[in-house]
mmCIF file of C-alpha atoms and ligand atoms in Angstrom:
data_model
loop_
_atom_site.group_PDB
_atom_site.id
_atom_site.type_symbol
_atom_site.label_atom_id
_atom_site.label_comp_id
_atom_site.label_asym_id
_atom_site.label_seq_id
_atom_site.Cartn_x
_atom_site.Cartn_y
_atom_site.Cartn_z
ATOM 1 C CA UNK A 732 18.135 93.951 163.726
ATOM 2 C CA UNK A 733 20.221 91.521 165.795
ATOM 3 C CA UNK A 734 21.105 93.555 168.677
ATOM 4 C CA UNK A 735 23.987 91.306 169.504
ATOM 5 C CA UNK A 736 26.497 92.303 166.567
ATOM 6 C CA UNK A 737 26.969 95.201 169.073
ATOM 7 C CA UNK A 738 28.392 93.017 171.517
ATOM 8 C CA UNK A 739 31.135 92.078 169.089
ATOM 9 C CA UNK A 740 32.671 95.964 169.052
ATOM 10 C CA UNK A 741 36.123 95.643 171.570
ATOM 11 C CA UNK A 742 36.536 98.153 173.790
ATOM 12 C CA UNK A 743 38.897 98.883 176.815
ATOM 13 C CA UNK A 744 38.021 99.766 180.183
ATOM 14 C CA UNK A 745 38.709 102.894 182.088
ATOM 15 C CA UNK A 746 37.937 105.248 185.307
ATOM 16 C CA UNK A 747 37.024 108.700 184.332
ATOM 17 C CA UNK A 748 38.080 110.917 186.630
ATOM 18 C CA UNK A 749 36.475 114.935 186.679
ATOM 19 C CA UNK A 750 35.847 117.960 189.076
ATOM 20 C CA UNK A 751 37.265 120.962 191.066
ATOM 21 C CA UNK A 752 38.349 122.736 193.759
ATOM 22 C CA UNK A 753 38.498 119.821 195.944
ATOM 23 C CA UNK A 754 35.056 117.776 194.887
ATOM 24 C CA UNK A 755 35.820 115.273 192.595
ATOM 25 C CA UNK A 756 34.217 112.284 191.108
ATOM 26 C CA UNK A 757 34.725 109.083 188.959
ATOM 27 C CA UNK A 758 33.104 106.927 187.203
ATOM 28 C CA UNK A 759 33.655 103.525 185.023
ATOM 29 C CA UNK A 760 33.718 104.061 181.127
ATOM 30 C CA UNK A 761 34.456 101.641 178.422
ATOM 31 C CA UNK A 762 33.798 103.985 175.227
ATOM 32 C CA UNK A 763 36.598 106.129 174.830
ATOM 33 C CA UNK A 764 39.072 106.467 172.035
ATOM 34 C CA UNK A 765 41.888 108.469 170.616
ATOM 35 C CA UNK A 766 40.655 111.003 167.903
ATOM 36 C CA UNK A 767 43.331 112.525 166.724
ATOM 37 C CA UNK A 768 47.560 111.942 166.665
ATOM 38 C CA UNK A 769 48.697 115.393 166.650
ATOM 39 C CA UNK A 770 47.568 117.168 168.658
ATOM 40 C CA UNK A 771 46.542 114.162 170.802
ATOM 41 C CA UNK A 772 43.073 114.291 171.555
ATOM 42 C CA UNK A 773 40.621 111.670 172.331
ATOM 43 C CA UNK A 774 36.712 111.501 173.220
ATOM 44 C CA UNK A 775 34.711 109.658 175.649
ATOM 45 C CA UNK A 776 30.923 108.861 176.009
ATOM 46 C CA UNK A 777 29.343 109.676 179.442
ATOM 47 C CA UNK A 778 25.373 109.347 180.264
ATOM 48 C CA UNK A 779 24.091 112.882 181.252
ATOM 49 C CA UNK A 780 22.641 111.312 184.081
ATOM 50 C CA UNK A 781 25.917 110.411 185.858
ATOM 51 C CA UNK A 782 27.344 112.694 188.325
ATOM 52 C CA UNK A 783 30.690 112.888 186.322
ATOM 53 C CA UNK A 784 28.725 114.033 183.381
ATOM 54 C CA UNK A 785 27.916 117.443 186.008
ATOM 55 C CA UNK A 786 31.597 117.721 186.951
ATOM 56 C CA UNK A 787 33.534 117.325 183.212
ATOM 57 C CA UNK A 788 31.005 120.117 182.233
ATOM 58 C CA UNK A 789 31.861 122.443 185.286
ATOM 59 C CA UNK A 790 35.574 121.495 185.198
ATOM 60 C CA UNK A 791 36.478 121.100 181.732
ATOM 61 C CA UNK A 792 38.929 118.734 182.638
ATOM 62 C CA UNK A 793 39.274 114.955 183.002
ATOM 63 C CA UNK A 794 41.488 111.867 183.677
ATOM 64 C CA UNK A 795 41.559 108.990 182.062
ATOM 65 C CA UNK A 796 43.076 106.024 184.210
ATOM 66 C CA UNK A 797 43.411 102.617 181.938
ATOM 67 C CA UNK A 798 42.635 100.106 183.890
ATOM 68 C CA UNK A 799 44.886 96.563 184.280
ATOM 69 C CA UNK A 800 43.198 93.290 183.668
ATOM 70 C CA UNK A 801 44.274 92.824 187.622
ATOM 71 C CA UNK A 802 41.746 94.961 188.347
ATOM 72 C CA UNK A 803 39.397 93.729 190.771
ATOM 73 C CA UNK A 804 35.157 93.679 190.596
ATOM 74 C CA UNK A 805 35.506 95.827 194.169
ATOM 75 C CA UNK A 806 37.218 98.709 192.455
ATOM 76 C CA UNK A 807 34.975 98.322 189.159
ATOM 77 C CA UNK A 808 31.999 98.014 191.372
ATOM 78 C CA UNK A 809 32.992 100.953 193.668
ATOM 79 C CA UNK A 810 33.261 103.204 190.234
ATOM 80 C CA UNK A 811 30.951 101.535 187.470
ATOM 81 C CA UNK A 812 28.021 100.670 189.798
ATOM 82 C CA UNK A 813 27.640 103.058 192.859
ATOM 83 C CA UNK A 814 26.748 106.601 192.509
ATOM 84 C CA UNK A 815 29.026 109.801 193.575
ATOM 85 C CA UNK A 816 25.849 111.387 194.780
ATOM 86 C CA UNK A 817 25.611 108.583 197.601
ATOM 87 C CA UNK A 818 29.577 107.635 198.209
ATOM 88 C CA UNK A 819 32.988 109.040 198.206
ATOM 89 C CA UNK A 820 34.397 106.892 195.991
ATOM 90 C CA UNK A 821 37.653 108.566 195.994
ATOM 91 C CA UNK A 822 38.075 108.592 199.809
ATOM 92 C CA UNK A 823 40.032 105.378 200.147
ATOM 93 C CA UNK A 824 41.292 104.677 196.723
ATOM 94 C CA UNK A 825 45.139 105.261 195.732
ATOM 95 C CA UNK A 826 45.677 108.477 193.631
ATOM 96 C CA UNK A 827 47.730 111.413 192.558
ATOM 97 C CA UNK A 828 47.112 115.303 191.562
ATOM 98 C CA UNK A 829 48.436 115.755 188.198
ATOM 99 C CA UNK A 830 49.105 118.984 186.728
ATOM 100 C CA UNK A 831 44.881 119.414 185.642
ATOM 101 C CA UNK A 832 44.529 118.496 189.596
ATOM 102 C CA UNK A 833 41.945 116.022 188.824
ATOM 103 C CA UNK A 834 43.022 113.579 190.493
ATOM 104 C CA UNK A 835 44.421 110.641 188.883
ATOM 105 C CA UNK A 836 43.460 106.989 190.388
ATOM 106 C CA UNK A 837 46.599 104.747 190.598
ATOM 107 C CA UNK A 838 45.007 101.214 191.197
ATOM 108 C CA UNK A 839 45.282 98.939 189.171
ATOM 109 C CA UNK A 840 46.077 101.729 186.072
ATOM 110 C CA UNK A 841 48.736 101.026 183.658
ATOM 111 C CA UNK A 842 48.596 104.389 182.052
ATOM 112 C CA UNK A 843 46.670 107.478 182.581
ATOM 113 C CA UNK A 844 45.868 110.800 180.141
ATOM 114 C CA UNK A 845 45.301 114.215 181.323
ATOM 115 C CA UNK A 846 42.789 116.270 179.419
ATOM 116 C CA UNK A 847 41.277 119.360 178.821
ATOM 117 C CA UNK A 848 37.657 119.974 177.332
ATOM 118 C CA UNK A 849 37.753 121.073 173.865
ATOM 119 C CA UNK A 850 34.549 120.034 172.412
ATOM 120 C CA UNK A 851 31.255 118.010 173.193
ATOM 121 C CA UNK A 852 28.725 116.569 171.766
ATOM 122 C CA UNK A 853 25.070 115.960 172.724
ATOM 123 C CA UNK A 854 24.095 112.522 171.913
ATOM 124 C CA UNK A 855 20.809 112.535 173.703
ATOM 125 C CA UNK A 856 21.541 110.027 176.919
ATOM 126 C CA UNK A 857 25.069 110.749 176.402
ATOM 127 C CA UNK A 858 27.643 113.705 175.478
ATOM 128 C CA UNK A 859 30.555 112.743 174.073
ATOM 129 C CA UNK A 860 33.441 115.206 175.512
ATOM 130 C CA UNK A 861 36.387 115.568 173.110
ATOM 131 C CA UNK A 862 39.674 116.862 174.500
ATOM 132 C CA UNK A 863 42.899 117.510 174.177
ATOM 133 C CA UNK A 864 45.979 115.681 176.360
ATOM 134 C CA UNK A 865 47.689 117.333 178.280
ATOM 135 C CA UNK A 866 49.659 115.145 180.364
ATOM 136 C CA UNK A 867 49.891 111.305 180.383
ATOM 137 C CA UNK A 868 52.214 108.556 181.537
ATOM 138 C CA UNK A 869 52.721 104.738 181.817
ATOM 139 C CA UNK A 870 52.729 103.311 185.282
ATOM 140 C CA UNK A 871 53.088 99.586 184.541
ATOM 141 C CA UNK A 872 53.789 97.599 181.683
ATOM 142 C CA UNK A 873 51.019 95.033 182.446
ATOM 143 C CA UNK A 874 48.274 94.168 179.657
ATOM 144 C CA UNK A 875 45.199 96.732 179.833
ATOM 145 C CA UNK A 876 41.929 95.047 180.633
ATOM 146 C CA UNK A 877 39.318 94.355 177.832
ATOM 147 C CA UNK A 878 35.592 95.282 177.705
ATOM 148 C CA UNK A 879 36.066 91.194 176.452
ATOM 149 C CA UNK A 880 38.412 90.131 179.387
ATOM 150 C CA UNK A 881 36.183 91.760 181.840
ATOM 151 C CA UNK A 882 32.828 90.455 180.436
ATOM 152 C CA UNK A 883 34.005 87.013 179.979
ATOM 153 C CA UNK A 884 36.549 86.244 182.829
ATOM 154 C CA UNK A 885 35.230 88.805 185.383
ATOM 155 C CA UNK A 886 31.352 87.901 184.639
ATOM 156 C CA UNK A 887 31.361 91.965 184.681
ATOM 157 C CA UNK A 888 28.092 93.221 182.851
ATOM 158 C CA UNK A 889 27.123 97.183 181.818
ATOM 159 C CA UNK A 890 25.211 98.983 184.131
ATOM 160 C CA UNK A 891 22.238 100.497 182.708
ATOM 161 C CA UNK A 892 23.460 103.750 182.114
ATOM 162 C CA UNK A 893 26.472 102.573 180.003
ATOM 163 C CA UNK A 894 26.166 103.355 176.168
ATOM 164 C CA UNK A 895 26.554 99.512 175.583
ATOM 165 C CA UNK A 896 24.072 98.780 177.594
ATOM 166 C CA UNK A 897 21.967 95.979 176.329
ATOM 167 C CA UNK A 898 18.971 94.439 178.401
ATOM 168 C CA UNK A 899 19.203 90.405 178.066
ATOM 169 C CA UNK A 900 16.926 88.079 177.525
ATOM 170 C CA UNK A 901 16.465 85.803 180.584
ATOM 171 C CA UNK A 902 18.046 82.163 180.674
ATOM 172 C CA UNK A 903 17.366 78.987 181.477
ATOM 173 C CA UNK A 904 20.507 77.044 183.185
ATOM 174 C CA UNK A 905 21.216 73.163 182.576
ATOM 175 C CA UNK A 906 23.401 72.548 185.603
ATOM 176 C CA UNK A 907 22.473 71.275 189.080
ATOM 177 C CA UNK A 908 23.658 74.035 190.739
ATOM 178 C CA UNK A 909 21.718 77.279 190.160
ATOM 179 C CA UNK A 910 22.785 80.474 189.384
ATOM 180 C CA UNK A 911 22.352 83.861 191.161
ATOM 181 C CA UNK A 912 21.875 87.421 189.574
ATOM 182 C CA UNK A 913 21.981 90.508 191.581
ATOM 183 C CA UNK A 914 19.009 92.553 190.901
ATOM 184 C CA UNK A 915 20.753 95.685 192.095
ATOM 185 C CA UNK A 916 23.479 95.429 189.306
ATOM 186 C CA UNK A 917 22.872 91.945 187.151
ATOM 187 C CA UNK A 918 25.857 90.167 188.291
ATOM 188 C CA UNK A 919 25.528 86.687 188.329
ATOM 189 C CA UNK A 920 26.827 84.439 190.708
ATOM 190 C CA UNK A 921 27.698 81.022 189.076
ATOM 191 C CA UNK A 922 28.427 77.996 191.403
ATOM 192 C CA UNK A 923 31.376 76.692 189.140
ATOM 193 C CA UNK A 924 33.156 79.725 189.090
ATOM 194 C CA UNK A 925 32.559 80.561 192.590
ATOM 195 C CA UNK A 926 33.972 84.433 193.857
ATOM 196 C CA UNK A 927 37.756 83.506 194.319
ATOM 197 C CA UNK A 928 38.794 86.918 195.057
ATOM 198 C CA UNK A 929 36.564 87.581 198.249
ATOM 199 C CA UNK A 930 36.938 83.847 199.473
ATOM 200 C CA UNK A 931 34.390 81.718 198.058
ATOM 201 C CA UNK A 932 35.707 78.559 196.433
ATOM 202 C CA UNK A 933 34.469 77.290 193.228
ATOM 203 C CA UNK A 934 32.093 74.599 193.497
ATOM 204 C CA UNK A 935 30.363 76.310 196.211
ATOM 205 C CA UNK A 936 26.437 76.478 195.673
ATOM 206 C CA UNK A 937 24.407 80.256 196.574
ATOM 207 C CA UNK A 938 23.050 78.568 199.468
ATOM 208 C CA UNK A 939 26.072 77.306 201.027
ATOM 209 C CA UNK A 940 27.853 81.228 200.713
ATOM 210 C CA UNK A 941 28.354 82.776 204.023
ATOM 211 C CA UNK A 942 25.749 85.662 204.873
ATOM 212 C CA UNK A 943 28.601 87.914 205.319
ATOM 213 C CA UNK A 944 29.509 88.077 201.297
ATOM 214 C CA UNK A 945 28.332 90.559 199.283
ATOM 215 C CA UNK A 946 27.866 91.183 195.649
ATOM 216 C CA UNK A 947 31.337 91.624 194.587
ATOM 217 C CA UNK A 948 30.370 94.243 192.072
ATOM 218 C CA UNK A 949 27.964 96.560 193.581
ATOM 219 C CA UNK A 950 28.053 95.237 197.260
ATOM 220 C CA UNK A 951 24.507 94.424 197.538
ATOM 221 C CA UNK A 952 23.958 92.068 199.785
ATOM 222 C CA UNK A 953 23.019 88.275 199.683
ATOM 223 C CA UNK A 954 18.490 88.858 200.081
ATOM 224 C CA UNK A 955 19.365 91.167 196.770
ATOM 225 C CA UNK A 956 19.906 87.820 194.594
ATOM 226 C CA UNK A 957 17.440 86.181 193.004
ATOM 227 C CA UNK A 958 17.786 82.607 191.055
ATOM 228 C CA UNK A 959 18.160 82.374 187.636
ATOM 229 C CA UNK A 960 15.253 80.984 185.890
HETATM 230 FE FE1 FE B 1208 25.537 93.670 192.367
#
């Protein structure tokens, strides 16, 4: 079985939004899709383990925010990579109560759907939650980000609770400048591309990267990179 064929499924990319009476969580999510036309419904895959899971099953409600290809590793970090249990992640990120009162994150979202919890499905590591929309609206007109877009021109990867999670085989790298993989979250830093968006030019070698920067993903910092071999 060639595990890779799976990589060639599209997806989008999205923040999944859940909770109640004023504790709320969200998380990153890149299997969801529309079930049914009328009534709208759609479904979305979420590892039990992931404090979202806990609050979609209390609340019976969710947001789906779809996310622009604008938007930045930070925010996907903050919400695909770091745990509700340890962070606030919605403390200091742009959003709005809808009528479920989840609230809905506005960053970077082109569109957002408001549902309620009609069905789910135990999948082992994950439940898929169907539900029914309740509310949604377009908030730009800009092009939604791809599982594709965000894999190849983000260098994003799946954490390891994602259902498309797929553990890779290590590489070996032909340039002169090494690469760099964060062994908190598996992104790798790569010398040609550089980090643009939090200041580091491309060309720039590991080495040469200020202390200061962090792992523009997860935020671990630099002693949590290791070369690639
Ligand atoms: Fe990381």
């Amino acid at each position: 079985m060639n595990r890779k064929a799976l990589h060639k499924i599209s997806y989008g990319l999205y923040i999944v939004t859940s909770g109640q009476e004023g504790k709320f969580n969200g998380q990153v999510a890149n299997s969801m899709f529309q079930v049914t036309s009328d009534p709208s419904t759609v479904a979305v895959s979420i590892n039990k383990e992931n404090y979202t899971h806990e609050f979609i099953k209390e609340s019976r409600k969710f947001v789906i925010s779809i996310l622009s290809e604008s938007a930045p590793m930070t925010l996907i970090g903050l919400f695909g990579f770091k745990s509700g249990r340890d962070v606030n992640k919605l403390q200091n990120v742009k959003t709005k109560a809808g009528i479920t009162s989840v609230p809905i994150v506005l960053e970077h979202a082109i569109a957002y759907l408001e549902v309620e919890l009609e069905k789910e499905m135990d999948c082992g590591t994950h439940t898929i939650f169907f539900g029914k929309i309740v509310d949604c609206d377009i908030l730009t007109d800009a092009e939604p980000m791809t599982y594709a877009y965000y894999q190849k021109v983000k260098g994003g990867k799946s954490p390891k609770s994602a259902p498309t999670y797929i553990k890779e085989e290590p590489k070996t790298t032909g340039g002169t400048a090494a690469k760099y993989v964060c062994s908190v979250c598996g992104y790798v830093y790569d010398p040609v591309n550089g980090d643009p968006d939090n200041g580091v030019a491309p060309g720039t070698k590991f080495e040469d990267i200020p202390d200061s920067w962090t792992c523009p993903v997860c935020g671990a910092d630099k002693s949590k990179f290791e070369k690639e071999i």
